[in-house]
Amino acid sequence: MAILEINELLKTYGTFSLGPMDLSIEPGCALGLVGANGAGKTTLFRSLMGTVRKDSGEVFVDGVDTNVTPAIWKQQVGYVGDYTPLFDSWDGHKNLNTFSRFYPDFSMEKAAQLAQRLNLDLTKRVKTYSTGQRTKFAIVLALSHSPKILFLDEPSNGLDPVAREIFMEILFEYMESGENSLIYATHHISEIENLADRIVFVSSGLIVRDEIKEDLAERWRKLTFRHELPLESIPHVLSHKSEHPFHELISDDAAQTMQHLQECGVGGVEASRLSVEQITVQILRSSAREISHV
Amino acid sequence: MYSQLVKTEFEGNRFVLFVSIVLNIFFFILFSIEDSPDDNPVGSFMGATSIVFYVCLIVLAIQGSDEKRYQLYTLLPVTATESFLAGWFWVLCWLGLQVCFWLLFAFTIDPSFESRSVIEIASTGLSFWFLIVLIANAIDLGSFRPAYVQWAYIGGIVILIGVLARLGISIGIYFGDEENDFFPFGLFADPTANIFFVCTLVVLLMIANWYIFTRSDHYLR
């Protein structure tokens, strides 16, 4: 059974529309949600958590229909959003104590350990926390009740490099059991290159690609060759630059593209690997082009 | 989870509640011992503590807005209805305490206080509830879509108040010389009819407030 299942989720704000979106996540899956600014990542999380009302669609968390069941399903979710509202006049300890009432599996001991690892002072008033410290607090809060799934919306914003490193270690430990899942939204793919095993690309509120990370690295290639005649309709090509007689292609299925080139009599094709970062840029660029054409 | 939310709401507002109680006690003592020409100490006490109540309410509203309190509750495993009920439970407990202070003061000053005056004081509490829910709707509509609904509501209320003022009908916000001014909306000669009318309005506005609150985009709060 999927830990998270989204069916036909739709949210419209003026001219921006998220979805309709379908997404399913199995236990043990670390999913990277990648998109440019304004692609709809934050709106997706807000719709899932209920801070914005979705227009339509169904969301199941651990098999529980969130439209029907009271918000008790949120006990299975840890959330780090773009902003974490807290009781500003209280210190970190008092905030944690208050939140612990709402989660039966909340562990103050675990919270204290996480805070220590992230070098977060819980005796300080939350009001005095910097953006990074507030994010650290949100991380502590999100993980202390042992959730089955984490929703992380650009969680490393404001974190210093050391805290970011520790945070990634914590996430790897969280995923170690093989039963927990997470969605990590970012526009910096390098953050999740090692963590994610599946990457979903969003653009203009829609899922444009849903890929297994290993497949991405295997299939995608940059192909360079020399050919005198013009080439048209090459399959699986996202980008084609040519300066007669040299050609440079980006293919999302190098084997298929190379077979086609062979059939067209093209020889001496050189294939080179692309980093996940380069692949991301290509996908987001091409999807932005496609959407603007529509 | 509802009881946990109520507990949290009381803890979150504890300081303002404390200030409100201290000031009520201060004015209680002041107006009890003051040997002034004021022939209406109950009215003076109610006036002073009403200002305290509304100022504290504004402070709480600003604090809640700064902390994004309802956005916070939305992220917790509680429903929007539970959050709505907890918020109102706290406000009504506080208002109830305020009415108790007024009654206690009135009985202390004049032990032969008439039952009719008790109803007048209680109905002033009712008019406060009416006014709070009227304002709460205007605020909550700020995170409700479409956005023009908020302005339409505020515009409608302003026009309504203007028309009532023009017709010389008290809306229960101030105390005048007339007896009926104690009652919210001195629309009818019979006080019971006025109270019934305002009760109906409060119930309708509370239902509207629940509808707006549970259908709002809470991240805007």
XYZ file of C-alpha atoms in Angstrom:
515
model
C 0.000 0.000 0.000
C 1.248 3.459 -0.923
C 2.166 5.750 1.982
C 0.950 8.706 -0.085
C -1.455 8.634 -2.968
C -2.639 11.764 -4.741
C -5.450 11.538 -7.261
C -6.459 14.406 -9.534
C -5.361 17.080 -7.078
C -6.292 20.533 -8.356
C -5.721 23.989 -6.904
C -6.195 27.203 -8.831
C -5.005 30.663 -7.811
C -5.986 33.331 -10.283
C -4.036 32.433 -13.404
C -1.875 29.733 -11.736
C -3.147 26.209 -11.606
C -1.635 23.209 -9.796
C -2.578 19.916 -11.372
C -4.624 17.960 -11.960
C -1.878 15.941 -10.337
C -1.509 12.217 -9.675
C 1.330 10.869 -7.565
C 1.919 7.717 -5.600
C 4.755 7.039 -3.160
C 5.619 3.655 -1.737
C 7.123 3.139 1.719
C 10.909 3.492 1.639
C 10.874 5.938 -1.266
C 12.906 9.160 -1.158
C 11.351 11.358 -3.774
C 12.936 14.536 -5.035
C 10.451 17.114 -6.239
C 12.273 19.404 -8.589
C 10.988 22.507 -10.292
C 11.807 26.112 -10.998
C 10.572 28.927 -8.759
C 6.800 29.162 -8.985
C 6.438 25.655 -10.443
C 3.908 24.673 -7.762
C 6.029 22.759 -5.244
C 5.006 24.850 -2.255
C 1.367 24.921 -3.366
C 1.434 21.123 -3.523
C 2.668 20.884 0.085
C 0.233 23.521 1.285
C -2.606 21.641 -0.382
C -1.461 18.382 1.229
C -1.166 19.934 4.696
C -4.393 21.899 4.360
C -2.985 25.410 4.711
C -4.622 26.036 1.356
C -7.874 24.369 0.362
C -7.551 22.212 -2.689
C -10.269 22.744 -5.285
C -10.701 19.024 -5.886
C -8.936 15.686 -5.739
C -8.186 12.965 -3.244
C -5.185 12.495 -0.988
C -4.589 9.253 0.903
C -1.935 9.120 3.640
C -1.119 5.578 4.726
C -4.427 4.480 3.218
C -6.459 7.134 5.042
C -8.639 9.413 2.925
C -7.756 12.918 4.109
C -11.014 14.331 2.730
C -13.068 12.071 4.972
C -10.997 11.392 8.087
C -10.292 14.093 10.660
C -6.794 15.517 10.702
C -5.454 12.657 12.849
C -3.555 11.414 9.731
C -1.174 14.354 10.237
C 0.362 12.372 13.090
C 2.003 10.267 10.355
C 3.462 13.322 8.629
C 6.455 15.504 9.428
C 6.512 18.839 7.633
C 9.193 21.433 7.088
C 7.723 24.290 5.109
C 8.903 27.581 3.745
C 7.876 29.186 7.052
C 7.239 27.515 10.381
C 4.700 29.282 12.595
C 5.538 28.905 16.300
C 4.605 30.429 19.637
C 7.124 33.233 19.356
C 7.089 34.403 22.955
C 7.935 30.929 24.276
C 11.277 29.211 24.286
C 12.057 26.157 22.210
C 11.395 23.713 25.096
C 7.930 25.094 25.775
C 7.069 25.007 22.089
C 8.184 21.368 21.886
C 6.230 20.496 25.037
C 3.106 22.033 23.563
C 3.449 20.288 20.213
C 4.180 16.963 21.915
C 0.559 16.876 23.187
C -0.705 16.389 19.673
C 1.511 13.427 18.769
C 1.284 10.201 20.786
C 4.713 9.047 19.533
C 6.463 12.331 20.263
C 9.803 11.804 22.007
C 11.279 14.730 23.933
C 14.504 12.763 24.217
C 14.727 12.416 20.457
C 13.901 16.126 20.052
C 16.687 17.081 22.458
C 19.169 14.846 20.592
C 18.231 16.325 17.226
C 18.484 19.865 18.595
C 21.920 19.078 20.003
C 23.119 17.630 16.697
C 21.848 20.683 14.834
C 23.378 22.980 17.458
C 20.005 24.555 18.265
C 19.533 26.282 21.618
C 16.101 25.306 22.949
C 16.349 27.617 25.942
C 16.178 30.711 23.733
C 12.924 32.434 22.925
C 11.732 31.375 19.488
C 11.228 35.070 18.661
C 15.009 35.533 18.683
C 15.700 32.630 16.292
C 17.228 33.419 12.922
C 15.704 31.949 9.741
C 18.170 29.071 9.880
C 17.452 28.354 13.558
C 13.728 28.399 12.833
C 14.314 25.856 10.064
C 16.364 23.730 12.470
C 13.484 23.871 14.935
C 11.065 22.807 12.208
C 13.343 19.855 11.406
C 13.444 18.815 15.074
C 9.670 19.116 15.282
C 9.089 17.207 12.057
C 11.210 14.225 13.116
C 10.498 13.936 16.838
C 7.147 12.190 16.469
C 8.564 9.439 14.229
C 6.432 10.197 11.159
C 6.039 7.691 8.336
C 6.521 10.377 5.706
C 8.296 13.716 5.611
C 7.186 16.648 3.471
C 10.234 18.864 3.038
C 9.757 22.104 1.163
C 13.188 23.524 0.388
C 14.245 22.681 3.946
C 17.883 23.702 3.613
C 17.018 27.356 3.025
C 18.877 29.406 5.605
C 20.914 26.480 6.920
C 24.665 26.917 7.132
C 26.848 24.323 5.332
C 27.561 22.387 8.553
C 23.894 22.229 9.535
C 23.009 21.209 5.965
C 25.499 18.349 6.134
C 24.130 17.188 9.507
C 20.581 17.515 8.216
C 21.403 15.240 5.260
C 22.941 12.709 7.689
C 19.727 12.809 9.725
C 17.662 12.213 6.599
C 19.813 9.229 5.578
C 19.333 7.769 9.079
C 15.586 8.383 8.803
C 15.495 6.462 5.528
C 17.666 3.599 6.848
C 14.748 1.528 8.148
C 13.375 1.159 4.626
C 9.836 1.878 5.847
C 9.924 5.670 5.983
C 9.414 7.923 2.999
C 10.022 11.519 2.124
C 9.327 14.150 -0.491
C 12.090 16.711 -0.741
C 11.248 19.757 -2.841
C 14.088 21.849 -4.150
C 15.314 23.699 -7.177
C 18.879 22.645 -6.400
C 19.038 19.037 -7.535
C 22.548 18.644 -6.086
C 21.024 18.677 -2.589
C 19.174 15.434 -3.196
C 21.376 13.792 -5.788
C 22.577 11.220 -3.279
C 19.423 10.933 -1.199
C 16.607 10.615 -3.732
C 15.898 7.411 -5.567
C 13.096 8.902 -7.623
C 12.837 12.385 -9.087
C 9.622 14.102 -10.105
C 9.938 17.230 -12.206
C 7.236 19.862 -12.005
C 6.688 22.818 -14.233
C 3.779 25.265 -14.313
C 1.863 23.196 -11.791
C 2.146 19.917 -13.681
C 4.300 16.813 -13.315
C 6.311 16.798 -16.508
C 8.477 13.771 -15.727
C 8.619 11.077 -13.087
C 11.952 9.251 -13.232
C 13.973 6.680 -11.325
C 17.300 8.395 -10.654
C 19.404 5.437 -11.802
C 17.531 5.346 -15.132
C 18.174 9.034 -15.671
C 21.907 8.578 -15.365
C 21.814 5.518 -17.608
C 19.654 6.831 -20.430
C 20.600 10.458 -20.793
C 23.598 11.379 -22.952
C 25.052 14.291 -24.791
C 25.764 13.174 -28.389
C 28.181 15.025 -30.640
C 28.936 14.224 -34.275
C 29.685 15.677 -37.677
C 27.116 15.373 -40.454
C 26.755 17.356 -43.681
C 23.014 16.893 -44.282
C 20.241 18.440 -42.159
C 18.631 16.146 -39.588
C 15.002 16.365 -38.574
C 12.671 14.538 -36.190
C 15.321 12.701 -34.210
C 13.579 10.704 -31.474
C 14.159 11.448 -27.742
C 16.044 14.666 -28.397
C 15.391 17.561 -26.043
C 17.984 19.930 -27.382
C 19.670 20.103 -30.763
C 22.418 22.619 -31.491
C 24.053 22.612 -34.852
C 26.751 24.695 -36.435
C 27.277 23.199 -39.833
C 28.538 20.510 -40.031
C 28.758 19.874 -36.266
C 25.770 18.695 -34.202
C 25.231 18.485 -30.437
C 22.174 16.657 -29.120
C 20.830 16.003 -25.675
C 18.935 12.728 -25.673
C 16.785 11.260 -22.898
C 17.203 7.795 -24.456
C 20.629 7.634 -26.002
C 20.252 4.061 -27.299
C 17.126 4.893 -29.314
C 18.595 8.142 -30.629
C 21.839 6.492 -31.673
C 19.967 3.729 -33.464
C 18.027 6.350 -35.429
C 21.215 8.239 -36.268
C 22.803 5.027 -37.486
C 19.807 4.407 -39.753
C 20.266 7.932 -41.124
C 23.866 7.101 -41.939
C 25.433 9.196 -39.220
C 28.713 7.836 -37.929
C 31.354 8.821 -35.409
C 28.863 9.726 -32.716
C 30.490 10.542 -29.388
C 28.347 10.026 -26.304
C 29.126 11.656 -22.958
C 27.373 11.367 -19.589
C 25.395 14.213 -18.109
C 25.206 15.101 -14.457
C 21.801 14.987 -12.804
C 22.031 18.789 -12.533
C 22.516 19.108 -16.305
C 19.645 16.709 -16.944
C 17.405 18.740 -14.655
C 18.157 21.960 -16.478
C 17.354 20.287 -19.804
C 14.070 18.851 -18.550
C 12.892 22.083 -16.979
C 13.919 24.125 -20.013
C 12.219 21.841 -22.503
C 9.067 21.541 -20.394
C 8.899 25.336 -20.032
C 9.192 25.610 -23.818
C 6.479 22.995 -24.396
C 4.107 24.644 -21.931
C 4.681 28.110 -23.408
C 3.903 26.677 -26.880
C 0.648 25.243 -25.574
C -7.253 16.706 20.340
C -9.837 19.432 20.976
C -9.027 19.598 24.694
C -5.297 19.845 23.879
C -6.049 22.707 21.525
C -8.124 24.538 24.131
C -5.307 24.087 26.649
C -2.818 25.451 24.116
C -5.077 28.406 23.330
C -5.360 29.297 27.034
C -1.595 28.977 27.525
C -0.920 31.084 24.444
C -3.195 33.890 25.693
C -2.383 33.575 29.387
C -0.464 36.824 29.709
C -3.181 38.977 28.132
C -5.793 37.267 30.318
C -3.666 38.033 33.377
C -3.332 41.723 32.385
C -7.078 41.931 31.775
C -7.884 40.459 35.207
C -5.396 42.729 37.005
C -6.882 45.818 35.327
C -10.421 44.662 36.135
C -9.441 44.313 39.808
C -7.769 47.726 39.690
C -10.872 49.438 38.260
C -13.078 47.423 40.627
C -11.226 48.850 43.625
C -10.945 52.323 42.092
C -14.656 52.722 41.326
C -15.680 51.042 44.614
C -13.758 53.389 46.870
C -13.886 56.532 44.761
C -15.956 59.217 46.346
C -16.842 60.955 43.118
C -19.888 62.829 41.895
C -20.366 60.030 39.359
C -23.920 58.780 39.803
C -23.377 55.743 37.617
C -20.355 53.823 38.970
C -21.543 50.608 37.296
C -21.582 52.340 33.913
C -18.134 53.839 34.572
C -16.704 50.463 35.602
C -18.242 48.788 32.563
C -16.926 51.550 30.297
C -13.354 51.370 31.620
C -13.187 47.573 31.578
C -14.773 47.449 28.117
C -11.898 49.536 26.817
C -9.471 47.126 28.551
C -11.294 44.163 26.995
C -11.184 45.536 23.464
C -7.571 46.707 23.728
C -6.543 43.241 24.998
C -8.549 41.672 22.177
C -6.735 43.803 19.611
C -3.367 42.891 21.196
C -4.301 39.192 20.981
C -5.448 39.535 17.378
C -2.151 41.199 16.421
C -0.130 38.594 18.350
C -2.077 35.741 16.750
C -1.594 37.256 13.333
C 2.163 37.763 13.918
C 2.594 34.181 15.093
C 0.311 32.919 12.313
C -1.502 31.016 15.052
C -4.202 29.453 12.865
C -1.693 28.465 10.211
C 0.172 26.715 13.029
C -2.984 24.888 14.136
C -3.641 23.819 10.545
C -0.306 22.011 10.518
C -1.197 20.095 13.692
C -3.376 16.971 13.666
C -6.539 18.943 14.407
C -9.428 19.831 12.121
C -10.365 23.364 11.080
C -13.622 22.991 13.023
C -11.707 22.054 16.207
C -9.478 25.061 15.689
C -12.540 27.295 15.178
C -14.254 25.960 18.300
C -11.143 26.260 20.472
C -10.628 29.881 19.415
C -14.228 30.832 20.179
C -14.306 28.821 23.404
C -11.426 30.894 24.726
C -12.969 34.231 23.626
C -16.348 33.358 25.138
C -14.788 32.202 28.429
C -12.967 35.506 28.625
C -16.095 37.473 27.749
C -18.031 35.438 30.317
C -15.445 36.363 32.940
C -15.808 40.018 31.976
C -19.605 39.862 32.403
C -19.086 38.185 35.807
C -16.827 41.093 36.842
C -19.545 43.574 35.822
C -22.219 41.692 37.763
C -19.986 41.303 40.811
C -19.229 45.017 40.779
C -22.904 45.927 40.379
C -23.920 43.708 43.333
C -21.048 45.025 45.451
C -22.003 48.657 44.820
C -25.724 48.098 45.156
C -26.830 44.834 46.826
C -30.426 45.610 45.876
C -29.529 45.432 42.243
C -32.625 44.677 40.159
C -32.937 41.588 38.035
C -33.723 43.833 35.094
C -30.271 45.400 35.440
C -28.715 41.932 35.481
C -30.349 41.291 32.124
C -29.060 44.623 30.848
C -25.493 43.761 31.844
C -25.738 40.273 30.399
C -27.152 41.677 27.174
C -24.216 44.073 26.947
C -22.026 40.970 26.982
C -24.178 39.643 24.170
C -23.674 42.839 22.190
C -19.905 42.415 22.666
C -20.157 38.882 21.260
C -22.147 40.246 18.338
C -19.537 42.903 17.637
C -16.611 40.461 17.952
C -18.126 37.956 15.539
C -18.965 40.815 13.161
C -15.284 41.870 13.147
C -14.029 38.254 13.125
C -15.945 37.648 9.900
C -14.355 40.708 8.317
C -10.865 39.509 9.336
C -11.417 35.873 8.370
C -12.716 36.867 4.946
C -9.173 38.150 4.289
C -8.043 34.569 3.706
C -11.202 33.549 1.864
C -11.543 33.493 -1.885
C -12.659 35.409 -3.894
C -10.979 38.449 -2.302
C -13.733 40.960 -3.136
C -16.083 39.200 -0.667
C -14.184 40.806 2.246
C -14.637 44.315 0.859
C -18.269 43.641 0.017
C -18.846 42.491 3.627
C -17.042 45.495 5.163
C -18.862 47.870 2.814
C -22.186 46.253 3.701
C -21.548 46.593 7.446
C -20.488 50.238 7.141
C -23.628 51.070 5.139
C -25.816 49.189 7.639
C -24.308 51.026 10.624
C -24.716 54.318 8.782
C -28.389 53.646 8.070
C -29.053 52.549 11.688
C -27.283 55.634 13.041
C -29.325 57.817 10.692
C -32.503 56.203 11.988
C -31.321 56.786 15.554
C -31.170 53.109 16.422
C -28.516 52.121 18.971
C -26.236 49.330 17.876
C -25.228 48.608 21.429
C -21.656 49.737 21.133
C -22.070 52.798 23.343
C -24.045 53.723 26.418
C -26.493 56.559 26.041
C -29.081 58.170 28.215
C -31.864 56.003 26.942
C -32.565 52.708 28.679
C -32.691 50.844 25.425
C -29.176 51.890 24.592
C -28.013 49.202 27.029
C -29.404 46.650 24.631
C -27.807 45.769 21.394
C -29.975 47.138 18.632
C -32.659 49.136 20.377
C -34.877 48.118 17.520
C -37.844 46.967 19.552
C -39.497 48.497 22.591
C -39.521 45.141 24.344
C -36.024 44.274 25.668
C -36.716 40.538 25.378
C -37.459 40.962 21.684
C -34.191 42.839 21.243
C -32.224 40.114 23.020
C -33.909 37.407 20.974
C -33.172 39.356 17.806
C -29.486 39.760 18.656
C -29.197 36.103 19.721
C -30.507 35.108 16.292
C -28.045 37.467 14.592
C -25.136 36.095 16.668
C -26.047 32.498 15.805
C -26.266 33.341 12.093
C -22.975 35.239 12.172
C -21.280 32.370 14.065
C -22.449 29.897 11.426
C -21.140 32.254 8.741
C -17.859 32.534 10.650
C -17.521 28.740 10.829
C -18.222 28.483 7.095
C -15.624 31.138 6.267
C -13.028 29.816 8.731
C -13.190 26.202 7.612
C -12.988 27.164 3.938
C -10.138 29.674 4.185
C -6.595 29.406 2.950
C -4.978 29.425 6.389
C -1.486 30.146 5.139
C -2.753 33.690 4.489
C -3.537 34.192 8.171
